[in-house]
mmCIF file with all atom_site columns, C-alpha atoms in Angstrom:
data_model
loop_
_atom_site.group_PDB
_atom_site.id
_atom_site.type_symbol
_atom_site.label_atom_id
_atom_site.label_alt_id
_atom_site.label_comp_id
_atom_site.label_asym_id
_atom_site.label_entity_id
_atom_site.label_seq_id
_atom_site.pdbx_PDB_ins_code
_atom_site.Cartn_x
_atom_site.Cartn_y
_atom_site.Cartn_z
_atom_site.occupancy
_atom_site.B_iso_or_equiv
_atom_site.pdbx_formal_charge
_atom_site.auth_seq_id
_atom_site.auth_comp_id
_atom_site.auth_asym_id
_atom_site.auth_atom_id
_atom_site.pdbx_PDB_model_num
ATOM 1   C CA . UNK A 1 1   ? -24.851 34.789  6.981   1.00 54.00 ? 1   UNK A CA 1
ATOM 2   C CA . UNK A 1 2   ? -23.988 34.627  10.146  1.00 62.00 ? 2   UNK A CA 1
ATOM 3   C CA . UNK A 1 3   ? -21.381 32.628  11.844  1.00 62.00 ? 3   UNK A CA 1
ATOM 4   C CA . UNK A 1 4   ? -23.376 29.428  13.590  1.00 64.00 ? 4   UNK A CA 1
ATOM 5   C CA . UNK A 1 5   ? -24.360 29.457  9.772   1.00 65.00 ? 5   UNK A CA 1
ATOM 6   C CA . UNK A 1 6   ? -21.367 29.813  7.875   1.00 67.00 ? 6   UNK A CA 1
ATOM 7   C CA . UNK A 1 7   ? -19.225 26.906  10.439  1.00 66.00 ? 7   UNK A CA 1
ATOM 8   C CA . UNK A 1 8   ? -22.566 24.553  9.901   1.00 65.00 ? 8   UNK A CA 1
ATOM 9   C CA . UNK A 1 9   ? -21.673 24.844  6.727   1.00 69.00 ? 9   UNK A CA 1
ATOM 10  C CA . UNK A 1 10  ? -18.272 24.393  6.476   1.00 60.00 ? 10  UNK A CA 1
ATOM 11  C CA . UNK A 1 11  ? -19.081 21.125  8.755   1.00 55.00 ? 11  UNK A CA 1
ATOM 12  C CA . UNK A 1 12  ? -21.586 19.395  6.368   1.00 65.00 ? 12  UNK A CA 1
ATOM 13  C CA . UNK A 1 13  ? -19.425 19.730  3.483   1.00 54.00 ? 13  UNK A CA 1
ATOM 14  C CA . UNK A 1 14  ? -15.425 18.979  5.348   1.00 54.00 ? 14  UNK A CA 1
ATOM 15  C CA . UNK A 1 15  ? -18.239 16.030  5.796   1.00 51.00 ? 15  UNK A CA 1
ATOM 16  C CA . UNK A 1 16  ? -19.145 15.613  2.695   1.00 51.00 ? 16  UNK A CA 1
ATOM 17  C CA . UNK A 1 17  ? -15.932 15.853  0.983   1.00 47.00 ? 17  UNK A CA 1
ATOM 18  C CA . UNK A 1 18  ? -14.442 12.652  3.368   1.00 45.00 ? 18  UNK A CA 1
ATOM 19  C CA . UNK A 1 19  ? -17.750 10.147  2.669   1.00 49.00 ? 19  UNK A CA 1
ATOM 20  C CA . UNK A 1 20  ? -16.865 10.931  -0.999  1.00 44.00 ? 20  UNK A CA 1
ATOM 21  C CA . UNK A 1 21  ? -13.312 10.625  -0.453  1.00 44.00 ? 21  UNK A CA 1
ATOM 22  C CA . UNK A 1 22  ? -13.465 7.435   0.970   1.00 45.00 ? 22  UNK A CA 1
ATOM 23  C CA . UNK A 1 23  ? -15.394 5.774   -2.479  1.00 41.00 ? 23  UNK A CA 1
ATOM 24  C CA . UNK A 1 24  ? -13.957 4.575   -5.360  1.00 42.00 ? 24  UNK A CA 1
ATOM 25  C CA . UNK A 1 25  ? -13.205 1.230   -7.488  1.00 46.00 ? 25  UNK A CA 1
ATOM 26  C CA . UNK A 1 26  ? -8.905  0.387   -6.430  1.00 46.00 ? 26  UNK A CA 1
ATOM 27  C CA . UNK A 1 27  ? -7.458  -1.025  -2.743  1.00 45.00 ? 27  UNK A CA 1
ATOM 28  C CA . UNK A 1 28  ? -8.992  -0.890  -0.029  1.00 42.00 ? 28  UNK A CA 1
ATOM 29  C CA . UNK A 1 29  ? -8.801  -2.833  3.563   1.00 45.00 ? 29  UNK A CA 1
ATOM 30  C CA . UNK A 1 30  ? -11.872 -5.301  5.553   1.00 40.00 ? 30  UNK A CA 1
ATOM 31  C CA . UNK A 1 31  ? -11.522 -6.037  9.417   1.00 48.00 ? 31  UNK A CA 1
ATOM 32  C CA . UNK A 1 32  ? -7.718  -9.022  8.326   1.00 70.00 ? 32  UNK A CA 1
ATOM 33  C CA . UNK A 1 33  ? -8.568  -8.814  4.539   1.00 74.00 ? 33  UNK A CA 1
ATOM 34  C CA . UNK A 1 34  ? -7.547  -6.122  1.738   1.00 82.00 ? 34  UNK A CA 1
ATOM 35  C CA . UNK A 1 35  ? -9.280  -6.156  -1.257  1.00 87.00 ? 35  UNK A CA 1
ATOM 36  C CA . UNK A 1 36  ? -7.597  -5.434  -5.271  1.00 87.00 ? 36  UNK A CA 1
ATOM 37  C CA . UNK A 1 37  ? -9.296  -5.152  -8.122  1.00 90.00 ? 37  UNK A CA 1
ATOM 38  C CA . UNK A 1 38  ? -7.532  -4.924  -11.442 1.00 90.00 ? 38  UNK A CA 1
ATOM 39  C CA . UNK A 1 39  ? -8.830  -3.962  -14.883 1.00 90.00 ? 39  UNK A CA 1
ATOM 40  C CA . UNK A 1 40  ? -7.081  -6.523  -17.077 1.00 89.00 ? 40  UNK A CA 1
ATOM 41  C CA . UNK A 1 41  ? -6.908  -4.564  -20.348 1.00 88.00 ? 41  UNK A CA 1
ATOM 42  C CA . UNK A 1 42  ? -3.681  -5.809  -21.932 1.00 88.00 ? 42  UNK A CA 1
ATOM 43  C CA . UNK A 1 43  ? -3.901  -10.297 -21.571 1.00 86.00 ? 43  UNK A CA 1
ATOM 44  C CA . UNK A 1 44  ? -0.443  -9.620  -23.905 1.00 90.00 ? 44  UNK A CA 1
ATOM 45  C CA . UNK A 1 45  ? 1.094   -8.156  -21.488 1.00 90.00 ? 45  UNK A CA 1
ATOM 46  C CA . UNK A 1 46  ? 3.246   -9.600  -18.902 1.00 93.00 ? 46  UNK A CA 1
ATOM 47  C CA . UNK A 1 47  ? 2.642   -8.274  -15.480 1.00 93.00 ? 47  UNK A CA 1
ATOM 48  C CA . UNK A 1 48  ? 4.247   -8.642  -11.651 1.00 93.00 ? 48  UNK A CA 1
ATOM 49  C CA . UNK A 1 49  ? 2.266   -9.636  -8.776  1.00 92.00 ? 49  UNK A CA 1
ATOM 50  C CA . UNK A 1 50  ? 4.534   -8.760  -5.605  1.00 92.00 ? 50  UNK A CA 1
ATOM 51  C CA . UNK A 1 51  ? 2.651   -8.339  -1.504  1.00 90.00 ? 51  UNK A CA 1
ATOM 52  C CA . UNK A 1 52  ? 3.491   -6.417  1.127   1.00 87.00 ? 52  UNK A CA 1
ATOM 53  C CA . UNK A 1 53  ? 2.466   -6.338  5.045   1.00 83.00 ? 53  UNK A CA 1
ATOM 54  C CA . UNK A 1 54  ? 3.281   -4.321  7.668   1.00 81.00 ? 54  UNK A CA 1
ATOM 55  C CA . UNK A 1 55  ? 3.570   -6.104  11.042  1.00 79.00 ? 55  UNK A CA 1
ATOM 56  C CA . UNK A 1 56  ? 4.694   -4.878  14.406  1.00 79.00 ? 56  UNK A CA 1
ATOM 57  C CA . UNK A 1 57  ? 7.612   -5.004  15.239  1.00 76.00 ? 57  UNK A CA 1
ATOM 58  C CA . UNK A 1 58  ? 7.237   -7.492  18.005  1.00 78.00 ? 58  UNK A CA 1
ATOM 59  C CA . UNK A 1 59  ? 6.116   -10.117 15.578  1.00 77.00 ? 59  UNK A CA 1
ATOM 60  C CA . UNK A 1 60  ? 8.324   -12.901 16.699  1.00 78.00 ? 60  UNK A CA 1
ATOM 61  C CA . UNK A 1 61  ? 7.703   -15.767 13.791  1.00 79.00 ? 61  UNK A CA 1
ATOM 62  C CA . UNK A 1 62  ? 9.703   -16.809 11.376  1.00 82.00 ? 62  UNK A CA 1
ATOM 63  C CA . UNK A 1 63  ? 6.495   -16.581 8.288   1.00 82.00 ? 63  UNK A CA 1
ATOM 64  C CA . UNK A 1 64  ? 4.242   -14.993 7.746   1.00 83.00 ? 64  UNK A CA 1
ATOM 65  C CA . UNK A 1 65  ? 1.019   -17.037 6.911   1.00 85.00 ? 65  UNK A CA 1
ATOM 66  C CA . UNK A 1 66  ? -1.511  -14.618 4.104   1.00 87.00 ? 66  UNK A CA 1
ATOM 67  C CA . UNK A 1 67  ? -4.363  -16.619 1.968   1.00 90.00 ? 67  UNK A CA 1
ATOM 68  C CA . UNK A 1 68  ? -4.528  -14.906 -1.659  1.00 92.00 ? 68  UNK A CA 1
ATOM 69  C CA . UNK A 1 69  ? -7.548  -15.711 -3.227  1.00 94.00 ? 69  UNK A CA 1
ATOM 70  C CA . UNK A 1 70  ? -8.335  -14.471 -7.324  1.00 93.00 ? 70  UNK A CA 1
ATOM 71  C CA . UNK A 1 71  ? -11.441 -14.192 -8.285  1.00 94.00 ? 71  UNK A CA 1
ATOM 72  C CA . UNK A 1 72  ? -11.382 -13.784 -12.747 1.00 94.00 ? 72  UNK A CA 1
ATOM 73  C CA . UNK A 1 73  ? -13.631 -11.660 -14.438 1.00 94.00 ? 73  UNK A CA 1
ATOM 74  C CA . UNK A 1 74  ? -16.161 -14.429 -15.031 1.00 95.00 ? 74  UNK A CA 1
ATOM 75  C CA . UNK A 1 75  ? -15.967 -15.733 -11.331 1.00 94.00 ? 75  UNK A CA 1
ATOM 76  C CA . UNK A 1 76  ? -13.794 -18.506 -11.202 1.00 94.00 ? 76  UNK A CA 1
ATOM 77  C CA . UNK A 1 77  ? -12.409 -18.637 -7.937  1.00 95.00 ? 77  UNK A CA 1
ATOM 78  C CA . UNK A 1 78  ? -8.072  -19.110 -8.035  1.00 94.00 ? 78  UNK A CA 1
ATOM 79  C CA . UNK A 1 79  ? -6.978  -19.797 -3.898  1.00 94.00 ? 79  UNK A CA 1
ATOM 80  C CA . UNK A 1 80  ? -3.628  -19.743 -3.130  1.00 93.00 ? 80  UNK A CA 1
ATOM 81  C CA . UNK A 1 81  ? -1.768  -20.621 1.455   1.00 91.00 ? 81  UNK A CA 1
ATOM 82  C CA . UNK A 1 82  ? 1.245   -18.865 1.649   1.00 90.00 ? 82  UNK A CA 1
ATOM 83  C CA . UNK A 1 83  ? 4.587   -18.894 3.885   1.00 87.00 ? 83  UNK A CA 1
ATOM 84  C CA . UNK A 1 84  ? 5.509   -15.623 3.411   1.00 86.00 ? 84  UNK A CA 1
ATOM 85  C CA . UNK A 1 85  ? 9.247   -15.667 5.031   1.00 85.00 ? 85  UNK A CA 1
ATOM 86  C CA . UNK A 1 86  ? 9.990   -12.720 7.895   1.00 82.00 ? 86  UNK A CA 1
ATOM 87  C CA . UNK A 1 87  ? 13.359  -13.047 8.317   1.00 71.00 ? 87  UNK A CA 1
ATOM 88  C CA . UNK A 1 88  ? 16.403  -12.394 5.841   1.00 57.00 ? 88  UNK A CA 1
ATOM 89  C CA . UNK A 1 89  ? 17.864  -15.840 5.230   1.00 54.00 ? 89  UNK A CA 1
ATOM 90  C CA . UNK A 1 90  ? 18.762  -16.581 2.297   1.00 51.00 ? 90  UNK A CA 1
ATOM 91  C CA . UNK A 1 91  ? 14.718  -16.350 0.733   1.00 50.00 ? 91  UNK A CA 1
ATOM 92  C CA . UNK A 1 92  ? 14.687  -12.639 -0.551  1.00 52.00 ? 92  UNK A CA 1
ATOM 93  C CA . UNK A 1 93  ? 12.459  -9.743  1.554   1.00 54.00 ? 93  UNK A CA 1
ATOM 94  C CA . UNK A 1 94  ? 12.126  -6.124  0.825   1.00 57.00 ? 94  UNK A CA 1
ATOM 95  C CA . UNK A 1 95  ? 12.475  -4.968  5.065   1.00 57.00 ? 95  UNK A CA 1
ATOM 96  C CA . UNK A 1 96  ? 11.951  -2.057  6.791   1.00 57.00 ? 96  UNK A CA 1
ATOM 97  C CA . UNK A 1 97  ? 11.934  -0.630  10.313  1.00 59.00 ? 97  UNK A CA 1
ATOM 98  C CA . UNK A 1 98  ? 10.290  2.153   12.071  1.00 62.00 ? 98  UNK A CA 1
ATOM 99  C CA . UNK A 1 99  ? 10.020  2.168   15.377  1.00 68.00 ? 99  UNK A CA 1
ATOM 100 C CA . UNK A 1 100 ? 6.099   0.369   15.789  1.00 75.00 ? 100 UNK A CA 1
ATOM 101 C CA . UNK A 1 101 ? 5.809   -1.295  12.230  1.00 76.00 ? 101 UNK A CA 1
ATOM 102 C CA . UNK A 1 102 ? 8.627   -3.143  10.191  1.00 76.00 ? 102 UNK A CA 1
ATOM 103 C CA . UNK A 1 103 ? 7.439   -2.957  6.933   1.00 80.00 ? 103 UNK A CA 1
ATOM 104 C CA . UNK A 1 104 ? 8.071   -6.476  4.275   1.00 82.00 ? 104 UNK A CA 1
ATOM 105 C CA . UNK A 1 105 ? 7.319   -7.244  1.024   1.00 85.00 ? 105 UNK A CA 1
ATOM 106 C CA . UNK A 1 106 ? 7.762   -9.896  -0.937  1.00 89.00 ? 106 UNK A CA 1
ATOM 107 C CA . UNK A 1 107 ? 7.824   -11.338 -4.878  1.00 90.00 ? 107 UNK A CA 1
ATOM 108 C CA . UNK A 1 108 ? 4.926   -12.912 -5.516  1.00 91.00 ? 108 UNK A CA 1
ATOM 109 C CA . UNK A 1 109 ? 4.628   -13.729 -9.324  1.00 92.00 ? 109 UNK A CA 1
ATOM 110 C CA . UNK A 1 110 ? 6.984   -12.173 -12.536 1.00 94.00 ? 110 UNK A CA 1
ATOM 111 C CA . UNK A 1 111 ? 5.695   -13.276 -15.889 1.00 94.00 ? 111 UNK A CA 1
ATOM 112 C CA . UNK A 1 112 ? 2.196   -13.677 -14.815 1.00 92.00 ? 112 UNK A CA 1
ATOM 113 C CA . UNK A 1 113 ? 0.243   -13.284 -18.454 1.00 93.00 ? 113 UNK A CA 1
ATOM 114 C CA . UNK A 1 114 ? -3.774  -12.687 -17.485 1.00 92.00 ? 114 UNK A CA 1
ATOM 115 C CA . UNK A 1 115 ? -6.562  -14.789 -19.241 1.00 89.00 ? 115 UNK A CA 1
ATOM 116 C CA . UNK A 1 116 ? -9.244  -12.990 -20.226 1.00 90.00 ? 116 UNK A CA 1
ATOM 117 C CA . UNK A 1 117 ? -9.873  -9.431  -19.717 1.00 92.00 ? 117 UNK A CA 1
ATOM 118 C CA . UNK A 1 118 ? -11.804 -7.317  -17.301 1.00 93.00 ? 118 UNK A CA 1
ATOM 119 C CA . UNK A 1 119 ? -11.886 -7.307  -13.988 1.00 94.00 ? 119 UNK A CA 1
ATOM 120 C CA . UNK A 1 120 ? -9.875  -8.822  -11.173 1.00 94.00 ? 120 UNK A CA 1
ATOM 121 C CA . UNK A 1 121 ? -10.120 -9.383  -7.835  1.00 93.00 ? 121 UNK A CA 1
ATOM 122 C CA . UNK A 1 122 ? -7.544  -10.285 -5.723  1.00 93.00 ? 122 UNK A CA 1
ATOM 123 C CA . UNK A 1 123 ? -8.670  -10.744 -1.709  1.00 91.00 ? 123 UNK A CA 1
ATOM 124 C CA . UNK A 1 124 ? -5.260  -11.093 0.566   1.00 88.00 ? 124 UNK A CA 1
ATOM 125 C CA . UNK A 1 125 ? -6.581  -11.931 3.642   1.00 86.00 ? 125 UNK A CA 1
ATOM 126 C CA . UNK A 1 126 ? -3.763  -13.057 7.213   1.00 78.00 ? 126 UNK A CA 1
ATOM 127 C CA . UNK A 1 127 ? -5.166  -16.713 7.591   1.00 65.00 ? 127 UNK A CA 1
ATOM 128 C CA . UNK A 1 128 ? -7.709  -14.723 10.970  1.00 59.00 ? 128 UNK A CA 1
ATOM 129 C CA . UNK A 1 129 ? -9.086  -18.293 10.158  1.00 56.00 ? 129 UNK A CA 1
ATOM 130 C CA . UNK A 1 130 ? -6.484  -20.312 10.278  1.00 51.00 ? 130 UNK A CA 1
ATOM 131 C CA . UNK A 1 131 ? -4.956  -19.083 13.596  1.00 51.00 ? 131 UNK A CA 1
ATOM 132 C CA . UNK A 1 132 ? -2.605  -16.039 12.396  1.00 53.00 ? 132 UNK A CA 1
ATOM 133 C CA . UNK A 1 133 ? -2.578  -13.863 15.078  1.00 56.00 ? 133 UNK A CA 1
ATOM 134 C CA . UNK A 1 134 ? -0.347  -11.761 13.858  1.00 60.00 ? 134 UNK A CA 1
ATOM 135 C CA . UNK A 1 135 ? -1.572  -8.304  14.613  1.00 66.00 ? 135 UNK A CA 1
ATOM 136 C CA . UNK A 1 136 ? -0.784  -6.891  11.201  1.00 69.00 ? 136 UNK A CA 1
ATOM 137 C CA . UNK A 1 137 ? -1.602  -3.670  10.038  1.00 69.00 ? 137 UNK A CA 1
ATOM 138 C CA . UNK A 1 138 ? -1.746  -2.538  6.689   1.00 76.00 ? 138 UNK A CA 1
ATOM 139 C CA . UNK A 1 139 ? -1.208  -5.018  3.750   1.00 81.00 ? 139 UNK A CA 1
ATOM 140 C CA . UNK A 1 140 ? -2.030  -5.803  0.506   1.00 86.00 ? 140 UNK A CA 1
ATOM 141 C CA . UNK A 1 141 ? -1.307  -6.859  -3.743  1.00 90.00 ? 141 UNK A CA 1
ATOM 142 C CA . UNK A 1 142 ? 1.136   -4.974  -5.741  1.00 90.00 ? 142 UNK A CA 1
ATOM 143 C CA . UNK A 1 143 ? -0.071  -4.974  -10.009 1.00 91.00 ? 143 UNK A CA 1
ATOM 144 C CA . UNK A 1 144 ? 2.713   -3.769  -12.102 1.00 91.00 ? 144 UNK A CA 1
ATOM 145 C CA . UNK A 1 145 ? 3.530   -4.574  -16.277 1.00 91.00 ? 145 UNK A CA 1
ATOM 146 C CA . UNK A 1 146 ? 6.725   -6.026  -17.075 1.00 88.00 ? 146 UNK A CA 1
#
């Protein structure tokens, strides 16, 4: 096998692995929306739902407007418009600054019991359609069993 054939095979293999690694079920960002899919099999347990976002250090707003849209396995849609505190007043949040970004973490709900088992979809958006131009980097939803 010639050197060119080996290099070509390596490039094709690497490209194929890259394509396959980007597909799957779970969490992914699409523009100013982040989608998390959660399979609620245990409807008797309680869950905590937390939110996180990565803001530019230059962000000067006191709140971060976000929209959380939850779709049940039956297709029912629930929408919550949020104003999350960015400053460390007396409202609890966790933040860590790392040069360019400020990582923020908020507790959204605790003690949540999913009414129906199945796949729930959580779509978190920055509210760009409502004038939120925060330059938010990564953001998402964390669901954990309590």
